[in-house]
Coordinates of C-alpha atoms in Angstrom, one line a residue:
X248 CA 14.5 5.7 33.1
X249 CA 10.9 6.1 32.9
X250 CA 8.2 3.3 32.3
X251 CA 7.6 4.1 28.3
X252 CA 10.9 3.6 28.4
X253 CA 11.2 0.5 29.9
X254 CA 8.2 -0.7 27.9
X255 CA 9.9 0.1 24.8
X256 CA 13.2 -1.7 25.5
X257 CA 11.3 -4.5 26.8
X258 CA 10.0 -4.8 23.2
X259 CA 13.0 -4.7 21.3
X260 CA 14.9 -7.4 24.0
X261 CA 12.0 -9.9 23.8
X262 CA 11.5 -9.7 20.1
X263 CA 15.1 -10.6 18.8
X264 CA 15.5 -13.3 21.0
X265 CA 12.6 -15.3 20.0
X266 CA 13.4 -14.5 16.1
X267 CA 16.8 -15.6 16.5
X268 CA 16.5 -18.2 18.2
X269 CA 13.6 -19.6 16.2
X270 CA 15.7 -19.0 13.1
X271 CA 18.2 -21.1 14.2
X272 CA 16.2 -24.1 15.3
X273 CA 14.1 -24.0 12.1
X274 CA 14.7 -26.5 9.3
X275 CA 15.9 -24.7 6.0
X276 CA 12.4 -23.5 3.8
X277 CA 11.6 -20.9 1.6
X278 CA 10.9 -19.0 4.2
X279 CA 11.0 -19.0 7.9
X280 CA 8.1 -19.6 10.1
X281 CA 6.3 -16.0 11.3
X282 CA 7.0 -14.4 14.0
X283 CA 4.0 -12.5 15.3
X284 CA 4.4 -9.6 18.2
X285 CA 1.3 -7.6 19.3
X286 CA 2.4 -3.5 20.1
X287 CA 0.2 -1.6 22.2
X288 CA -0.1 1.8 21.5
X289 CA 0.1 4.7 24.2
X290 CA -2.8 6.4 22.6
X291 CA -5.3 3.8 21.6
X292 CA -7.8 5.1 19.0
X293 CA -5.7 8.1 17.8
X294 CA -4.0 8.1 15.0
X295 CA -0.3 6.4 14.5
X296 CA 2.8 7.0 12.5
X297 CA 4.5 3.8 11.6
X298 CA 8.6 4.1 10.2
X299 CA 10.0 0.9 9.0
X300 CA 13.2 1.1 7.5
X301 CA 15.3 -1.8 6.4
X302 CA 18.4 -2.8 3.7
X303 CA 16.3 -5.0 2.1
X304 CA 12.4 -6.5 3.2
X305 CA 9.5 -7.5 1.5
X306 CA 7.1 -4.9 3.4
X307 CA 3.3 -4.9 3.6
X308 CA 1.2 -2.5 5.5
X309 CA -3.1 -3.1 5.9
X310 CA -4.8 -0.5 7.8
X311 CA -7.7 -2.0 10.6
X312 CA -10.4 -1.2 12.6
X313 CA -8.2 -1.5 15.7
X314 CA -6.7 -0.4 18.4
X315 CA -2.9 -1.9 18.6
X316 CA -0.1 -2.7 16.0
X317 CA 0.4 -6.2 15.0
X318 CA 3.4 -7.4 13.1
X319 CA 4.4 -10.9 11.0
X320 CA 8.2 -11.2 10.8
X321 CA 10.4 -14.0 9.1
X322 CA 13.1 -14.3 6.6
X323 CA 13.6 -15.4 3.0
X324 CA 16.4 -18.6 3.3
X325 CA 19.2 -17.8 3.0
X326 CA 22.7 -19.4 2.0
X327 CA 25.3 -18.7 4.9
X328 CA 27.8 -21.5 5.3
X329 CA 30.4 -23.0 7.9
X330 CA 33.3 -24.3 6.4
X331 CA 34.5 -27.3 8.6
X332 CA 37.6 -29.6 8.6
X333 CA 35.0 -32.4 7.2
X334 CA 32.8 -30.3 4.7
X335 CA 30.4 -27.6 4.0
X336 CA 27.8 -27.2 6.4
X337 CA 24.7 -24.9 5.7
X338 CA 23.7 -23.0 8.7
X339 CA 20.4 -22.0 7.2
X340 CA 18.8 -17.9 8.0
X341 CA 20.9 -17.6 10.7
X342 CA 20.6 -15.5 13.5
X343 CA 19.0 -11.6 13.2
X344 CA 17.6 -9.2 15.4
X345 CA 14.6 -6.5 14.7
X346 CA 13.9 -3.4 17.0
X347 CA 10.0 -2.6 17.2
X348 CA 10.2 0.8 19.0
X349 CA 6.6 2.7 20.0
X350 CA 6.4 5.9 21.9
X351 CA 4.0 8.6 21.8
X352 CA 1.8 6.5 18.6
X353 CA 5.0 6.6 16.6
X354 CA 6.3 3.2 15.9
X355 CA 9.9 2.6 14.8
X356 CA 11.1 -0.6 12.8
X357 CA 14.9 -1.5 12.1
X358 CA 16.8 -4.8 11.4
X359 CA 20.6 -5.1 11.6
X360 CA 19.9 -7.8 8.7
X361 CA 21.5 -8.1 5.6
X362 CA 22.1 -10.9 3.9
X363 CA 18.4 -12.0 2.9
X364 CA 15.0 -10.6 2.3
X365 CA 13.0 -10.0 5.9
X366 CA 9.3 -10.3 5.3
X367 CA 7.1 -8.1 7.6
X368 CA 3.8 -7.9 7.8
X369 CA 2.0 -4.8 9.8
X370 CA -1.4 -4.4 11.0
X371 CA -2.0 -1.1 11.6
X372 CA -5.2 1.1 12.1
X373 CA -6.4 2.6 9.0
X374 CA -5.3 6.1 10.5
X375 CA -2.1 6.4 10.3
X376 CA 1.0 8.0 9.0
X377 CA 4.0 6.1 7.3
X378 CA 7.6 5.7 6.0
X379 CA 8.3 2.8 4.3
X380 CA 11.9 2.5 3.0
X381 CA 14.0 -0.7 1.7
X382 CA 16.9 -1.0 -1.3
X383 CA 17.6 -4.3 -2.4
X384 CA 15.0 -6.1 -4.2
X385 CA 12.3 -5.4 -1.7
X386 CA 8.9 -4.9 -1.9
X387 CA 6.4 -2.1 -0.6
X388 CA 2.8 -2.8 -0.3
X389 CA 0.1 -0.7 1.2
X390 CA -3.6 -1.1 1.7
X391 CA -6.6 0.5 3.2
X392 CA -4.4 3.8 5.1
X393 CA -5.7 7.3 5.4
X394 CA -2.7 9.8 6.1
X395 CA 0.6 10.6 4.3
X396 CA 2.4 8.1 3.0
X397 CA 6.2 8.6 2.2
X398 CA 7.4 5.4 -0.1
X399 CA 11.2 4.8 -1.0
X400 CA 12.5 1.4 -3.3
X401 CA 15.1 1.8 -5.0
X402 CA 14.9 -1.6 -7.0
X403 CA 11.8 -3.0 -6.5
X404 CA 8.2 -1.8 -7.0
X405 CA 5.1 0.2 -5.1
X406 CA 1.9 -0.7 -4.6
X407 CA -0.4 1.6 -2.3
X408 CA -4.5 0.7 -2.7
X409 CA -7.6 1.9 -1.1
X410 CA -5.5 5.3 0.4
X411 CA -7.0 8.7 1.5
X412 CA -4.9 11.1 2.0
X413 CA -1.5 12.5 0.2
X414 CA 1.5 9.8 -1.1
X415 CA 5.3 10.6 -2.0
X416 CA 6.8 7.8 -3.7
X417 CA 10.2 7.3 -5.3
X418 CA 11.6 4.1 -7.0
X419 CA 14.7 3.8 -9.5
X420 CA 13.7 0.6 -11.6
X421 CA 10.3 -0.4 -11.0
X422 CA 6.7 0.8 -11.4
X423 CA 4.9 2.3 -9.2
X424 CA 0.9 1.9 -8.7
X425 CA -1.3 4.0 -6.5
X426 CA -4.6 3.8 -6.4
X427 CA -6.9 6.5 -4.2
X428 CA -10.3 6.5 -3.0
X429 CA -9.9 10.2 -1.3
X430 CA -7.0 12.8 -1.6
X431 CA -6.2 14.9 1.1
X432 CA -6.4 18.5 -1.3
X433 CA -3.8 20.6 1.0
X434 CA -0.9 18.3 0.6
X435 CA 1.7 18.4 -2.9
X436 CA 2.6 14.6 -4.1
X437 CA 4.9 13.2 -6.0
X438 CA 5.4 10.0 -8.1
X439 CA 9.3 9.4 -9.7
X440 CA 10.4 5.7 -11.1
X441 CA 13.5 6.5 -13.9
X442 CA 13.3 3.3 -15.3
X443 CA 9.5 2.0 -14.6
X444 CA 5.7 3.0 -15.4
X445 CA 3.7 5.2 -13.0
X446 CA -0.1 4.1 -12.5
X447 CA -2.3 6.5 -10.7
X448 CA -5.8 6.0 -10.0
X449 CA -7.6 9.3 -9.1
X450 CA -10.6 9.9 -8.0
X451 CA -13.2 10.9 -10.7
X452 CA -14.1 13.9 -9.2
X453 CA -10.7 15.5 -7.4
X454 CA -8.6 18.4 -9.0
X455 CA -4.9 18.5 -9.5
X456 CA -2.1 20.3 -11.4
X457 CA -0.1 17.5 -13.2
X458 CA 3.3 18.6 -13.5
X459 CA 4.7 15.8 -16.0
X460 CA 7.9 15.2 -16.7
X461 CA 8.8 12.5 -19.2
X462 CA 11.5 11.6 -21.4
X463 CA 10.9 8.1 -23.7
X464 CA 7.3 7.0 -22.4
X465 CA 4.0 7.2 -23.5
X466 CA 1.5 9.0 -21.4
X467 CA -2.2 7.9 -20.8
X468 CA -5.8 9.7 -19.0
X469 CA -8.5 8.3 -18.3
X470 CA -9.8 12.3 -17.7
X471 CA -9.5 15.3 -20.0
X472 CA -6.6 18.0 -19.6
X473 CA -5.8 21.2 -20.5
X474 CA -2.4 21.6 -20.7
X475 CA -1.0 25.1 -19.3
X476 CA 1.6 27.1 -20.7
X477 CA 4.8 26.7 -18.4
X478 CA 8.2 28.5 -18.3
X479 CA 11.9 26.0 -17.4
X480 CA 12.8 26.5 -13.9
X481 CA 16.3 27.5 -13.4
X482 CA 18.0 26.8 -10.2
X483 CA 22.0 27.8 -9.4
X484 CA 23.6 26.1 -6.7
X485 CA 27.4 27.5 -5.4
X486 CA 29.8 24.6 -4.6
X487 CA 33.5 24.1 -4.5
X488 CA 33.9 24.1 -8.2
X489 CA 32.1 26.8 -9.2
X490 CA 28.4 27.6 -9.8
X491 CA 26.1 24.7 -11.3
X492 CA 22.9 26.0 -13.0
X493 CA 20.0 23.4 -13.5
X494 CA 16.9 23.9 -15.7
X495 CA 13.9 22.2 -15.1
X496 CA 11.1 21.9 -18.1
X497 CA 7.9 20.3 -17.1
X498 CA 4.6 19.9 -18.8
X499 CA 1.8 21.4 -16.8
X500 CA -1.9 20.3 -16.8
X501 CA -5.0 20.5 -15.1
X502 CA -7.5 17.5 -14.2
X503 CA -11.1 18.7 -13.3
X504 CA -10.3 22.7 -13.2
X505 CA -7.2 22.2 -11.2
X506 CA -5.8 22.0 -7.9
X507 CA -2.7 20.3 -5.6
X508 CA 0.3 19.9 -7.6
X509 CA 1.0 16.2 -8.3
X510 CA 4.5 15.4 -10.0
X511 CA 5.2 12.7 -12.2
X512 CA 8.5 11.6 -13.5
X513 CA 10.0 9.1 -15.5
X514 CA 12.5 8.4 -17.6
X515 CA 11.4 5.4 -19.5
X516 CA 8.5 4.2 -18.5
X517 CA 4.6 5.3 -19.4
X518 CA 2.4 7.5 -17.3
X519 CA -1.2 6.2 -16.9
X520 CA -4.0 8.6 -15.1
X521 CA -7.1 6.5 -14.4
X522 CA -9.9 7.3 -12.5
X523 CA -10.4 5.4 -9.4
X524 CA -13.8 4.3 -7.8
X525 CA -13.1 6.5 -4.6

């Protein structure tokens, strides 16, 4: 086994004891008292890629002038009982573990938690990479990150501010709000919410080829388009059953002469284009 490692492990031991057993010692509340865990990185000053991934979390990212990873941890109460001979007995959040994993500049977050909200909090430096992913009623909140952002929540919203660089983000029922100050030009993004509103603020100046694709909602700019002509795509896919044939119509349209494709995709919500201050 070699020392990173070692270091790595050493981590992901540390860290789940003192959450767990803080958790169980801690009077019931709203929410359990923070954790905090300082990460160094192996490459201090060089960019980082962050991947958090958990069933369901209340995550918030803020990009620093600095040269480590910082994380807050605790978790929403929650209401696990013990059924005993003489009553119900709460037994408050109850015991979890979380693995912080760095190697190489690439840190990895997992919980083995499911039955209530985990709330993390990660201080990151402003250059840096991420994959933020949660499902049940979480939350995703992003500030002050230059690099690629990949953003998945299925039922709750998306908030990204201040970014530079390129986002992806996906969400079934809630909106979605991204707000730039720089876009990195060589990089396609994409914005889909089925059942909530997509607010993008773009910088005044940047190009882009809107590919639009909207069923009920209304759709705003704060910029002037002109709208391309476009032809449906059609895609055929063998399986088992036979061949299925989709078709694809979107509407196309440029923002300041055009440029990366951005797509935007809803089913019922609205589509608002401002232009952002970056």
């Amino acid at each position: 086994m070699n020392i990173l490692k070692e270091k790595r492990m050493f981590y992901r031991f540390i860290f789940a004891l003192l959450t767990a057993s803080a958790l169980l010692c801690a009077p019931l509340a709203a929410q359990a008292e923070p954790q905090l865990i300082t990460i160094p990185l192996s490459r201090p000053g060089e960019p980082v890629k962050l991947e958090i991934e958990i069933l369901s979390a209340h995550i918030e990212v803020i990009g620093e002038d600095r040269q480590d990873a910082a994380f807050e941890v605790s978790v929403v109460k929650g209401e696990r009982k013990i059924i005993t001979p003489s009553g119900t007995q709460s037994l408050g959040t109850g015991a979890y573990s979380l693995d912080i994993e760095e190697e190489d500049n690439t840190i990895d977050v997992d919980s083995d938690w499911r039955a209530e909200k985990v709330h993390i909090v990660a201080r990151v430096p402003r250059r840096a990479d991420l994959t933020l992913k949660t499902t049940n009623n979480g939350v995703i909140l992003v500030n002050n990150i230059e690099g690629q952002l990949w953003l998945e929540n299925t039922n709750g919203p998306i908030t990204a501010t201040h970014i530079s660089g390129s986002v992806i983000a996906d969400s079934v029922n809630q909106d979605i709000n991204v707000e730039f100050d720089s876009v990195d030009g060589s990089e396609a993004m994409s914005f889909s919410s089925i059942n909530g509103d997509l607010t993008i603020g773009w910088p005044a100046n940047a190009g882009a080829e809107l590919h639009i694709d909207s069923a009920e909602g209304e759709i705003y700019s704060d910029f002037e388009v002109t709208v391309k002509p476009s032809k449906p795509v059609i895609t055929r896919e063998n399986n088992r059953g036979g061949v299925e044939v989709r078709v694809d119509s979107v509407i196309v349209a440029d923002v300041n002469g055009g440029g990366q494709v951005v797509r935007l995709k809803t089913l019922n919500g609205d589509i608002q284009i401002n232009k952002s201050g970056g």
